[in-house]
mmCIF file of C-alpha atoms (C1' of nucleotides) in Angstrom:
data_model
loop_
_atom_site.group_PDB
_atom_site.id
_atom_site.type_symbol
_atom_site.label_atom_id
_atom_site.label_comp_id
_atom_site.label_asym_id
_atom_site.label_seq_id
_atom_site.Cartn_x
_atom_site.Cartn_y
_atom_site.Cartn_z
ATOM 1 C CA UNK A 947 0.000 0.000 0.000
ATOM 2 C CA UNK A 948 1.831 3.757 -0.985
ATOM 3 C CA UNK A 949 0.486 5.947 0.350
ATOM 4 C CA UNK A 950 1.923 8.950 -1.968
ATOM 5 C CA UNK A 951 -0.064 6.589 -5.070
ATOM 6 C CA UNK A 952 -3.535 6.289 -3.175
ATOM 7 C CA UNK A 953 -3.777 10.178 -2.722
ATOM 8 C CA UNK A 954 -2.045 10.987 -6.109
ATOM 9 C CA UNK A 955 0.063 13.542 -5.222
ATOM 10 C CA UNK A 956 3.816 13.349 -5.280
ATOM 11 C CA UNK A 957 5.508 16.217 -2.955
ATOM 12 C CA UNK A 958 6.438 14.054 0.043
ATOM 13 C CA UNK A 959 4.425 14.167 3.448
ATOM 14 C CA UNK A 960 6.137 14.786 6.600
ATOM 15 C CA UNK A 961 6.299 11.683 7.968
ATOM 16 C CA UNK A 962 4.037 12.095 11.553
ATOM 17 C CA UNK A 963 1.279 13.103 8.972
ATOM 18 C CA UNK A 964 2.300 10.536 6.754
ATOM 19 C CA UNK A 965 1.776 8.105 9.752
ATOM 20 C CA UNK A 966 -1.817 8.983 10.351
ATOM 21 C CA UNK A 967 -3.383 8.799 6.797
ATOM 22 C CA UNK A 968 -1.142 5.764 6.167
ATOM 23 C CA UNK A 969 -3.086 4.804 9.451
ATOM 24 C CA UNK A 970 -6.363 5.542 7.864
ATOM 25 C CA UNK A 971 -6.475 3.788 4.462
ATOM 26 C CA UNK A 972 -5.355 0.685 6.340
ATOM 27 C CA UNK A 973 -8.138 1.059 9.134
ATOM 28 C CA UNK A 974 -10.317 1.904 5.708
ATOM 29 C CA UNK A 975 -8.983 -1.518 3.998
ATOM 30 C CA UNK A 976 -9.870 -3.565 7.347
ATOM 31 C CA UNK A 977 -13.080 -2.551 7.966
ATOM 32 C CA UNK A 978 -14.209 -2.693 4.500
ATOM 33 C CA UNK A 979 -13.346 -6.379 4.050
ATOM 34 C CA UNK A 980 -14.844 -7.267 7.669
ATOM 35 C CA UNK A 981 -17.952 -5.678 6.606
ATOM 36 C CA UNK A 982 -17.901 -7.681 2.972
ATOM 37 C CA UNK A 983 -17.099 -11.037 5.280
ATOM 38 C CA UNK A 984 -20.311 -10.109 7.642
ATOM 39 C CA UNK A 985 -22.435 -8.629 4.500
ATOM 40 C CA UNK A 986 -24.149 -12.034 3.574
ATOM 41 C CA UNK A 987 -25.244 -12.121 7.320
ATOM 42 C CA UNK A 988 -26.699 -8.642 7.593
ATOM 43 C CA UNK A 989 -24.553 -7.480 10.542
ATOM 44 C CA UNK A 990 -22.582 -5.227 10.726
ATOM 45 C CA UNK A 991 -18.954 -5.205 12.787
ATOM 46 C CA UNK A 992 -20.300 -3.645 16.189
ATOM 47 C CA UNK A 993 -23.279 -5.991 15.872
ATOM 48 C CA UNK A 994 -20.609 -8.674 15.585
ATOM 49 C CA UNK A 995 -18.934 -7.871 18.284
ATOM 50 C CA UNK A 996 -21.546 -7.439 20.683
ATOM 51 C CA UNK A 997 -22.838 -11.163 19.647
ATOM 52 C CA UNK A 998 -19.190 -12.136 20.453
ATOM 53 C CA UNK A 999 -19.386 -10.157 24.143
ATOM 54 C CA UNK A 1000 -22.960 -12.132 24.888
ATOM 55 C CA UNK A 1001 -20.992 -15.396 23.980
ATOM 56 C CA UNK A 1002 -18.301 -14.844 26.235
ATOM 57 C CA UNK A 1003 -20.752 -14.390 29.101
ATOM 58 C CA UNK A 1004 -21.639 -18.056 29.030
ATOM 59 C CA UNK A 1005 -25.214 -18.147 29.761
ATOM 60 C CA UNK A 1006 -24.932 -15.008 32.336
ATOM 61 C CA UNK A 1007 -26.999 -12.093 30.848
ATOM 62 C CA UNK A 1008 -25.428 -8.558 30.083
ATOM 63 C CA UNK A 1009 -26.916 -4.546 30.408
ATOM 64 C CA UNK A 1010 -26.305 -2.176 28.547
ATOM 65 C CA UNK A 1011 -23.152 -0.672 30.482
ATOM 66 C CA UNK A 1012 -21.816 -3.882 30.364
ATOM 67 C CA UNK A 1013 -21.837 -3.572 26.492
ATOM 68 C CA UNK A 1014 -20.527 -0.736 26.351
ATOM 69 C CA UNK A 1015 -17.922 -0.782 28.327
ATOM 70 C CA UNK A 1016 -16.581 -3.716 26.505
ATOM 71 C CA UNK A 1017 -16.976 -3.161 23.002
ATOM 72 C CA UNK A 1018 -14.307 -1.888 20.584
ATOM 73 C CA UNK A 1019 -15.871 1.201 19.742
ATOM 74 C CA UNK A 1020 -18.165 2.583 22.308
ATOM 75 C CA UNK A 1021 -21.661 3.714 20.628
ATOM 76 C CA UNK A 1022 -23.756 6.329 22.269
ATOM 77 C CA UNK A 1023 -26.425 4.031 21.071
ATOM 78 C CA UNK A 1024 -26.020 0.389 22.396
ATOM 79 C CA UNK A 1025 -30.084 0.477 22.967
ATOM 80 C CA UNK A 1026 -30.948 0.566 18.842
ATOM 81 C CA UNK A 1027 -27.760 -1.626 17.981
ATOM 82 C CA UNK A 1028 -29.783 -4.685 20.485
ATOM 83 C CA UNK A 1029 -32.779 -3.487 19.051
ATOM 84 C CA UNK A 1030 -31.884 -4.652 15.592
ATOM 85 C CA UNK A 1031 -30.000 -7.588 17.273
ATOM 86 C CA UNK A 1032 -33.256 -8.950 18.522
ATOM 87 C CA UNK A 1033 -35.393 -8.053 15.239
ATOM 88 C CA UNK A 1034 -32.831 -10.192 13.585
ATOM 89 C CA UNK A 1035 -33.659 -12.740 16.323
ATOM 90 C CA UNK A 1036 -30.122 -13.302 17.681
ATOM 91 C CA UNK A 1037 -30.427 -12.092 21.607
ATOM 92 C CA UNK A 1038 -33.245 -11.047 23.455
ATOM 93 C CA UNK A 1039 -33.605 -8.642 26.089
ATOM 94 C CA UNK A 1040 -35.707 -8.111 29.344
ATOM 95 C CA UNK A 1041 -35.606 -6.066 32.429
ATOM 96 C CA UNK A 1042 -33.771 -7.346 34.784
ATOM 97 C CA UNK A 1043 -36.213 -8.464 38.169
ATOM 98 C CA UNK A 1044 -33.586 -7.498 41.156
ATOM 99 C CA UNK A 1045 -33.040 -4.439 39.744
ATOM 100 C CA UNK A 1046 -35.539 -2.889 37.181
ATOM 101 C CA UNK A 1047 -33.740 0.215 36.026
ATOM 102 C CA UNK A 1048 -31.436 -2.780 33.921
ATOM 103 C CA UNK A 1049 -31.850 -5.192 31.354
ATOM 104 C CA UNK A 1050 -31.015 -8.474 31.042
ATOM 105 C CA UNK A 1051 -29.678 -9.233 27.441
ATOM 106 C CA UNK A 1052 -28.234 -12.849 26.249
ATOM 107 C CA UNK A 1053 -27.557 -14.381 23.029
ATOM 108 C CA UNK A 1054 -29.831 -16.560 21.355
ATOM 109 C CA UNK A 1055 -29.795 -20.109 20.471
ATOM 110 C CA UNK A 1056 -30.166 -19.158 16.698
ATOM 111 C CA UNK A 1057 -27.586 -16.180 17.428
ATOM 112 C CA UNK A 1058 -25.299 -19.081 18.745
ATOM 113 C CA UNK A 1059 -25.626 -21.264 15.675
ATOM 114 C CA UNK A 1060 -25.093 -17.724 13.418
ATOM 115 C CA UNK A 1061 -22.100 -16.336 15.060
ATOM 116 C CA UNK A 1062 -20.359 -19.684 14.119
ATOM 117 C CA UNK A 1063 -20.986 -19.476 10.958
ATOM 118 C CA UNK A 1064 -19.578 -15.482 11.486
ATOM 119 C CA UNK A 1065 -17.188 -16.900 13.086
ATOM 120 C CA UNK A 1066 -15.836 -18.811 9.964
ATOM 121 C CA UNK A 1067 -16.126 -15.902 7.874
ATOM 122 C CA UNK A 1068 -14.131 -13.141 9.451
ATOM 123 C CA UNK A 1069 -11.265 -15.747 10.308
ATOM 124 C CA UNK A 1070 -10.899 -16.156 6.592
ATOM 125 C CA UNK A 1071 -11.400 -11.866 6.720
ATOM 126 C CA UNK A 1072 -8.703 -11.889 9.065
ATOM 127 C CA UNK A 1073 -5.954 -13.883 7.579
ATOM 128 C CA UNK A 1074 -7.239 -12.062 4.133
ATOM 129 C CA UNK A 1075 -5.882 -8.464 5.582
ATOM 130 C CA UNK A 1076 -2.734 -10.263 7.165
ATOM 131 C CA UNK A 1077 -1.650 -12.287 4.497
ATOM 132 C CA UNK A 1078 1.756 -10.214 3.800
ATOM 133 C CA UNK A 1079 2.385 -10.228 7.497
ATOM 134 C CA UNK A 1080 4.425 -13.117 9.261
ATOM 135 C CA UNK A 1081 3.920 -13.521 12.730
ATOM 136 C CA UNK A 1082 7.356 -11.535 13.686
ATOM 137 C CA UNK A 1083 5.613 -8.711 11.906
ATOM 138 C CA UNK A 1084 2.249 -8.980 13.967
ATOM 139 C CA UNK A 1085 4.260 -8.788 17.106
ATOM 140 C CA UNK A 1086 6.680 -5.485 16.041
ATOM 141 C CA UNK A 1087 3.079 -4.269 14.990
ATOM 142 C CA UNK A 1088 1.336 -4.454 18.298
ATOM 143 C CA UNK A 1089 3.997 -3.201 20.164
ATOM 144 C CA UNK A 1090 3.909 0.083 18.092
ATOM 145 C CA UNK A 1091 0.756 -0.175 18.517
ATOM 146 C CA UNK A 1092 0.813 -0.155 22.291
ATOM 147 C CA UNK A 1093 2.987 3.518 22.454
ATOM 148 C CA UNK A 1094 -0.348 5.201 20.963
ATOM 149 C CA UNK B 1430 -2.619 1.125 25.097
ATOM 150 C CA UNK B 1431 -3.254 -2.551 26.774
ATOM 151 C CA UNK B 1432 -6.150 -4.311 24.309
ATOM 152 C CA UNK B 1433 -6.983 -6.618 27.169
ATOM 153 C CA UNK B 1434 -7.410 -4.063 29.478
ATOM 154 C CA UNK B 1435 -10.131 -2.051 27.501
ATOM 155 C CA UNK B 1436 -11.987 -4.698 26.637
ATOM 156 C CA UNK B 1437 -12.437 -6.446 30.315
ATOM 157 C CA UNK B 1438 -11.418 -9.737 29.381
ATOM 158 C CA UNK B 1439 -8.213 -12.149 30.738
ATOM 159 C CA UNK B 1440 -7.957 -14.488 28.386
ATOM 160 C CA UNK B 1441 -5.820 -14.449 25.945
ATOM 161 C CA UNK B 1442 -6.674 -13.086 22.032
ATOM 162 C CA UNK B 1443 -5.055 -14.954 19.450
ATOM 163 C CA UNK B 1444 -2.221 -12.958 17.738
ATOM 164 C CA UNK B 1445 -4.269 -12.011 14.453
ATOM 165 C CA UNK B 1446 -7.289 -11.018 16.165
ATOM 166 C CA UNK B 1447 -5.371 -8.999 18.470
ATOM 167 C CA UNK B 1448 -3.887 -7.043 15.970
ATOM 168 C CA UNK B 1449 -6.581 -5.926 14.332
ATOM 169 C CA UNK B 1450 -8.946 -5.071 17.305
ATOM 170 C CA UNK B 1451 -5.591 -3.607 18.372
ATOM 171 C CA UNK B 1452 -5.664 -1.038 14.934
ATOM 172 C CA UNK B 1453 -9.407 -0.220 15.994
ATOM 173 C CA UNK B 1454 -8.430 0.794 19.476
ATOM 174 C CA UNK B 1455 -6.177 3.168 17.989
ATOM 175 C CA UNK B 1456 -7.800 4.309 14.900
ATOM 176 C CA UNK B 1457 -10.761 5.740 17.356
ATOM 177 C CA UNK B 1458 -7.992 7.446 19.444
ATOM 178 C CA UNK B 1459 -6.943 8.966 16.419
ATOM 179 C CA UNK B 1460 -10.066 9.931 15.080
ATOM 180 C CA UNK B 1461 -11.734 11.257 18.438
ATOM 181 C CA UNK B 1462 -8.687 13.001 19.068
ATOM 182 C CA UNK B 1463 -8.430 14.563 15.349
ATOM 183 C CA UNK B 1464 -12.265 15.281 15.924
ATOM 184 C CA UNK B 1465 -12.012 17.489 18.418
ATOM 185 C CA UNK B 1466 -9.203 19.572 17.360
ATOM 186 C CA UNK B 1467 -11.401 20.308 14.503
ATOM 187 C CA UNK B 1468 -14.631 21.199 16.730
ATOM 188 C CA UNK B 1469 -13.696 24.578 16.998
ATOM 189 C CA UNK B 1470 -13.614 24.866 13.447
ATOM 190 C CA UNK B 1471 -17.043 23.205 12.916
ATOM 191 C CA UNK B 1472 -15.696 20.820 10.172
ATOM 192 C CA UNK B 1473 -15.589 16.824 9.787
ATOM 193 C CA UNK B 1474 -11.727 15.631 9.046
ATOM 194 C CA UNK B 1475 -13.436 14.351 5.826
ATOM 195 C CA UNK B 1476 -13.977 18.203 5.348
ATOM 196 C CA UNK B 1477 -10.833 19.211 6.057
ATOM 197 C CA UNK B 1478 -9.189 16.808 4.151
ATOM 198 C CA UNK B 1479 -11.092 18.254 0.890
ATOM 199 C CA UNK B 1480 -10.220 21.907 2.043
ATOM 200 C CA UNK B 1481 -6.399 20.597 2.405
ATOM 201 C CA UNK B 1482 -6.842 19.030 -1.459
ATOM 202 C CA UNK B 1483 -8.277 22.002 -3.026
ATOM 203 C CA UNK B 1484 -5.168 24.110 -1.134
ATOM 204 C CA UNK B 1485 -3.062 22.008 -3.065
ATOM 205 C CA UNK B 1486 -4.530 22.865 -6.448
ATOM 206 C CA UNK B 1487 -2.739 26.032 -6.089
ATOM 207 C CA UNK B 1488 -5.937 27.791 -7.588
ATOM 208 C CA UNK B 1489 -6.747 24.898 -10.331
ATOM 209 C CA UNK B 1490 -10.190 24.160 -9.638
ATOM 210 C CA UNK B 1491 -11.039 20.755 -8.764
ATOM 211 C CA UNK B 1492 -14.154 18.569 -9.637
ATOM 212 C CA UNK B 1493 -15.965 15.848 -8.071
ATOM 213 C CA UNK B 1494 -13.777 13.136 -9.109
ATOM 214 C CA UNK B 1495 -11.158 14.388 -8.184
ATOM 215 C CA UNK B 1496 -11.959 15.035 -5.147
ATOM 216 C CA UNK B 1497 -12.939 11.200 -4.600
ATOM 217 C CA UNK B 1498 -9.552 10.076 -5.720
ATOM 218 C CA UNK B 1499 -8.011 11.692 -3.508
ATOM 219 C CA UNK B 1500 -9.756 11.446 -0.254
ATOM 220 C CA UNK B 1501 -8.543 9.481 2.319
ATOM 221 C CA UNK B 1502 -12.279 8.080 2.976
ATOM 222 C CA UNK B 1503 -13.806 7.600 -0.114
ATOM 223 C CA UNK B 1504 -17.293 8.555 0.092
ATOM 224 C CA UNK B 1505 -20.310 8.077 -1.816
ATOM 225 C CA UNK B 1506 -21.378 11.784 -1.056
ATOM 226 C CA UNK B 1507 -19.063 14.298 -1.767
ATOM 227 C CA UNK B 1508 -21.656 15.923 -3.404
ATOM 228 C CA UNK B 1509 -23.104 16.969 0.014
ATOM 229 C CA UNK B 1510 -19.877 17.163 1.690
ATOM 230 C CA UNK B 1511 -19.388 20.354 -0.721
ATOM 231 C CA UNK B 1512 -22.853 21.552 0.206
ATOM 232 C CA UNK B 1513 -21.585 21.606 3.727
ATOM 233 C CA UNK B 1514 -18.165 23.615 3.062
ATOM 234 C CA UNK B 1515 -20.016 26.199 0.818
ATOM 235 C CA UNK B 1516 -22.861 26.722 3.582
ATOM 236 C CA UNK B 1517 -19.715 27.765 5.392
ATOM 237 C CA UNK B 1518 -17.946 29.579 2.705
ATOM 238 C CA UNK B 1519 -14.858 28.137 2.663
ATOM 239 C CA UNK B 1520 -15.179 26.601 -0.611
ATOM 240 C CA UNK B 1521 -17.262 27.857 -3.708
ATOM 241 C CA UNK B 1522 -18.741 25.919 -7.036
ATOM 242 C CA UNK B 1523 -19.923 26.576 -10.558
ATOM 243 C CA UNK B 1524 -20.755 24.446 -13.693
ATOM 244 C CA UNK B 1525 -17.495 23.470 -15.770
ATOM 245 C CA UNK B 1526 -18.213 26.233 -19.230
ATOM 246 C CA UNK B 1527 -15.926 23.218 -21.515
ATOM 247 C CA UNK B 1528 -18.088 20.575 -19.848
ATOM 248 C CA UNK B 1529 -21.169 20.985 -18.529
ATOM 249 C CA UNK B 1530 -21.193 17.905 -16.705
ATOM 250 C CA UNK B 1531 -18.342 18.927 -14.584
ATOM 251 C CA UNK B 1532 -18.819 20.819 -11.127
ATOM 252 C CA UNK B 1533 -15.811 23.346 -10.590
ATOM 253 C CA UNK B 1534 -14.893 23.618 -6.805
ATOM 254 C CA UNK B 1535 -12.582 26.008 -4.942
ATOM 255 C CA UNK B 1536 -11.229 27.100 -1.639
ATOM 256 C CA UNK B 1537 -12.314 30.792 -0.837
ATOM 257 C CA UNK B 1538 -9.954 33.049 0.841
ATOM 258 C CA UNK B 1539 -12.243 32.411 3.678
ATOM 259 C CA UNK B 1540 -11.333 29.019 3.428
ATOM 260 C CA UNK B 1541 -7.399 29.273 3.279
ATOM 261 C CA UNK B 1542 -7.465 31.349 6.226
ATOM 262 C CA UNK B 1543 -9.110 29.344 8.263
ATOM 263 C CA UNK B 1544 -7.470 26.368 7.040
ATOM 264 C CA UNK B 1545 -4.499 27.623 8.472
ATOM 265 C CA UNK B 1546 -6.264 27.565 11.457
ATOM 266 C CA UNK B 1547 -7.279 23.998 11.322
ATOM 267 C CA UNK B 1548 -3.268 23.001 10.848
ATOM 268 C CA UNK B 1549 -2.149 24.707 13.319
ATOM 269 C CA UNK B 1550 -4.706 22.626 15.965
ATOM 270 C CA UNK B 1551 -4.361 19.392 13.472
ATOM 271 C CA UNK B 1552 -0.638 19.243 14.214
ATOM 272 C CA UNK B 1553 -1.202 19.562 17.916
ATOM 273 C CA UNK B 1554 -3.471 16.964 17.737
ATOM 274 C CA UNK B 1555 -1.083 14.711 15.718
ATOM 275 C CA UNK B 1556 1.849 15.571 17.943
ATOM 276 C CA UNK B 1557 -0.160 14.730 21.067
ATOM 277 C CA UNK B 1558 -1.550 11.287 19.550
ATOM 278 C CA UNK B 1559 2.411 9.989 18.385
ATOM 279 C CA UNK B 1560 3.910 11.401 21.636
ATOM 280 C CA UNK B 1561 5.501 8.130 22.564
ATOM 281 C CA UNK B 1562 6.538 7.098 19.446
ATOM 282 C CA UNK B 1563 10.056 8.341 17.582
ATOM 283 C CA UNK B 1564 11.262 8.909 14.490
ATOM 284 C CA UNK B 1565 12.396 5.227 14.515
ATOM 285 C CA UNK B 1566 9.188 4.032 15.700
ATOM 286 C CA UNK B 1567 7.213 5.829 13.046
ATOM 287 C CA UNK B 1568 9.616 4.705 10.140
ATOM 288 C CA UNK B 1569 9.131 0.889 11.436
ATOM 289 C CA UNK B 1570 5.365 1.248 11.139
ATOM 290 C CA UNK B 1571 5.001 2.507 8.117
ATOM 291 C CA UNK B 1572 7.114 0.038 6.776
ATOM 292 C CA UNK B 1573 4.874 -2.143 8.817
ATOM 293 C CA UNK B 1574 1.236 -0.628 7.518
ATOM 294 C CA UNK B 1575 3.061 -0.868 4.141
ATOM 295 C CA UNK B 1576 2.541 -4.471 4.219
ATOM 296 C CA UNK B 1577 -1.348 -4.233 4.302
ATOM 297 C "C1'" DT C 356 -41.700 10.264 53.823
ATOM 298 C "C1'" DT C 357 -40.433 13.626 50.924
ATOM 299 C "C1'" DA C 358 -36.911 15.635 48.398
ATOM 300 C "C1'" DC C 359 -32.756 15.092 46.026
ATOM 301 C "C1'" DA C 360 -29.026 12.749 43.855
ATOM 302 C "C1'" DA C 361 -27.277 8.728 41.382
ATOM 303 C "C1'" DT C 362 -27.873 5.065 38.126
ATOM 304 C "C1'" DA C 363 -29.377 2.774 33.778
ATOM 305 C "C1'" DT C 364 -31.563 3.089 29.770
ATOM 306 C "C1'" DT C 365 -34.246 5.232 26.127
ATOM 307 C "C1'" DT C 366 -35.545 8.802 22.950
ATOM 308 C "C1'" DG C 367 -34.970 12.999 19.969
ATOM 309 C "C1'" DT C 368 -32.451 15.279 16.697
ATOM 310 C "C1'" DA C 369 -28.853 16.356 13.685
ATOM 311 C "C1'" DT C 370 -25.352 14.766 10.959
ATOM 312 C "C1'" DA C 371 -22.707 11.107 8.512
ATOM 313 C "C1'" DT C 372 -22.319 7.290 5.496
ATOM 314 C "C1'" DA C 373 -23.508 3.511 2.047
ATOM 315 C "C1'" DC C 374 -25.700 2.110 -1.908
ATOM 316 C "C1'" DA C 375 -28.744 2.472 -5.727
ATOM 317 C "C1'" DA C 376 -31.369 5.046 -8.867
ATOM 318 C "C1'" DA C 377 -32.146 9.289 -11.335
ATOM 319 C "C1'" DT C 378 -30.738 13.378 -13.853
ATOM 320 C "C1'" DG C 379 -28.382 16.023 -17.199
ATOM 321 C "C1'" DT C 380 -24.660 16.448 -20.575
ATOM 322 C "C1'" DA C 381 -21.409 14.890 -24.024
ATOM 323 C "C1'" DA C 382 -19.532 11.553 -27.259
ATOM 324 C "C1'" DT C 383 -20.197 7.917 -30.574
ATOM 325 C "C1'" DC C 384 -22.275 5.070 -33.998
ATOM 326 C "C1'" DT C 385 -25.310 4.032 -37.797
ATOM 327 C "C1'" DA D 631 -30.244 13.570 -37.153
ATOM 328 C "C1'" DG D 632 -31.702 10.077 -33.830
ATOM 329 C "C1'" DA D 633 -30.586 6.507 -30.834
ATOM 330 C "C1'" DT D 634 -27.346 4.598 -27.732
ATOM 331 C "C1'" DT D 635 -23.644 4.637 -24.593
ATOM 332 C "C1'" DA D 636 -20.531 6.820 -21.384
ATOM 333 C "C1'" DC D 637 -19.634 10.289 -18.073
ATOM 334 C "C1'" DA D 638 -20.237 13.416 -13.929
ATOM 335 C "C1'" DT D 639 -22.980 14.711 -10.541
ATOM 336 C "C1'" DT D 640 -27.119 14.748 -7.761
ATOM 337 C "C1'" DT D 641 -30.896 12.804 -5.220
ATOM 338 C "C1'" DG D 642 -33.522 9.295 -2.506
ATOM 339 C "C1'" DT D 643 -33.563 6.194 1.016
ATOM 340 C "C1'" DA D 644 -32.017 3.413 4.639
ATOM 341 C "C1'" DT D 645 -28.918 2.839 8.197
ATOM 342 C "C1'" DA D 646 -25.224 4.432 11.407
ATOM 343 C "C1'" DT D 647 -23.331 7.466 14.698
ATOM 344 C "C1'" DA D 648 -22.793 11.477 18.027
ATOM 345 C "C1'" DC D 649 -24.520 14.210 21.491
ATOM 346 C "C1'" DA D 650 -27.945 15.958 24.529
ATOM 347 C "C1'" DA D 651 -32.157 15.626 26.898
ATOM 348 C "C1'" DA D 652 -35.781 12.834 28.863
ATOM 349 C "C1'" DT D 653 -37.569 8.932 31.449
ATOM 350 C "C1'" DA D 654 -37.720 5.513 34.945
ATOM 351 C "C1'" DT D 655 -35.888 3.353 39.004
ATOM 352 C "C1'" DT D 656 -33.190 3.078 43.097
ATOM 353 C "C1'" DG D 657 -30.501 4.913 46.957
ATOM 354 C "C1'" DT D 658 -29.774 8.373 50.485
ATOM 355 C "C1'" DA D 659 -30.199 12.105 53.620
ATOM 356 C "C1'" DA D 660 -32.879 15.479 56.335
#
DNA sequence: TTACAATATTTGTATATACAAATGTAATCT
DNA sequence: AGATTACATTTGTATATACAAATATTGTAA
C-alpha cells in the first residue's frame, strides 16, 4: 500500500502526517473487508462484536453498560444496535427483576448457531488483511501499537 | 494502550485477532482526538481533508472526481460534503463552461485562512496522539502498515 | 416520607455514510 | 439527425453514529 499513489500527489508528506493517513487507508482496507465477510449475514462489525461479548458471558446475561464498556468502539447508542440484534432474532432482552432500572440481554440459540458461521467468515477476513504479514511482523506491529 | 485491558477480558486473544482489534483501538484514538481539534472549526476531518486538497490545487479548480480520488475516505457523497463547506464559505462551485457535466470547486480566501487555522490545531493533535513514538518508531510502522 | 441525587436506559435530533437510482450532458455510432 | 452509450454529478432512502435531553428506578439524607 503507498500511500503517496492512493492520494495521487507526489511532494512528500512529513512523515508524523504521513503516519496517520497511512493509518487511515489501512483502518479503511480492514473494515471494508470485515464488513464484505459479515455482509451475507446482515450485521454489521459492532453488531458482531456485541454477539461475540454475549458469547463470552456463558449463559450469564449482560446490560447495557456492560456492552458498552466492553466493546471496541463505544456507541452512544447500544439500545438501537440490540434493538436490531433482537429483530434479527439473535439475543433477546428483558428487564432485569432485582433491579428494574437494567436489562437483562443474552444471546440466542439461533444467534449461537449464526455467530459460528460469522465466526468462519471473518477468520478467513482476518488472515485475508494479514496475508503479507508473518507472525514476527504482527508482534513489532502491536507493540507500536501499544505507544499510541 | 493494553487491548486486554479495555476490553475487560483475561484471556488471551489470538495474535491475528489482536492485531486488528488492536488497529481499531487506535484508529478511534486517532479519530476522536483529530475530531475534536477540529470542533472549533465546525468541520468533519473528511472536510478538512477536501479543504487541504483544493489548497493544493494552487488555484486549479477541482471537480468531483477528483476530489474522490483523492480522499482518504472515499465517500459516496461528496456531493453533500461540498454543500456543507459552501454553507460555510470556505469553498465555492460553478458548472465546468468546456463541460457541462463537470462541477468546478474552490477554496475561498475564507477558506485558506481558516485552514491555516485547522493546521495549526491538526498538528497539535497529531503531535499529542504519536507522543511516545520516535522517528524510529514511526519509520518501522510505516514500513509495517506498508505491508497491508 | 419527601426531596434530592445517582444510576441505567431510552428517545430525539442532527449529521454522517452507504448504496442504488435518477438526472443532465457529451460523445459515438449508424 | 436520432438513438445509444458513457460520463459526472445529484438525489432518494435506509442505516449508522454522536450528542444531549428525557424517562424511569433506586438509593440516600434530612
Amino acid at each position: 500500500m503507498n500511500v503517496e499513489k492512493i492520494l495521487k500527489t507526489d511532494k512528500k508528506i512529513p512523515l508524523e502526517r504521513r503516519t496517520i493517513i497511512h493509518f487511515s487507508l489501512v483502518h479503511n482496507k480492514i473494515s471494508d473487508t470485515a464488513n464484505a465477510a459479515l455482509r451475507p449475514f446482515g450485521v454489521s462489525i459492532q453488531q458482531f462484536n456485541v454477539l461475540r461479548i454475549l458469547r463470552g458471558q456463558k449463559g450469564r446475561p449482560a446490560n447495557l453498560s456492560t456492552l458498552n464498556e466492553r466493546m471496541v468502539t463505544k456507541m452512544s447508542n447500544t439500545t438501537r444496535l440490540v434493538d436490531k440484534l433482537i429483530l434479527k432474532g439473535l439475543v433477546d432482552r428483558k428487564v432485569c427483576p432485582s433491579n428494574r432500572r437494567k436489562v437483562e440481554i443474552r444471546i440466542t440459540e439461533e444467534g449461537e448457531k449464526m455467530l459460528l458461521q460469522m465466526d468462519k467468515a471473518m477468520e478467513q477476513a482476518e488472515n485475508e488483511i494479514l496475508a503479507n504479514l508473518d507472525r514476527d511482523d504482527l508482534t513489532k506491529l502491536n507493540a507500536l501499537l501499544d505507544k499510541f
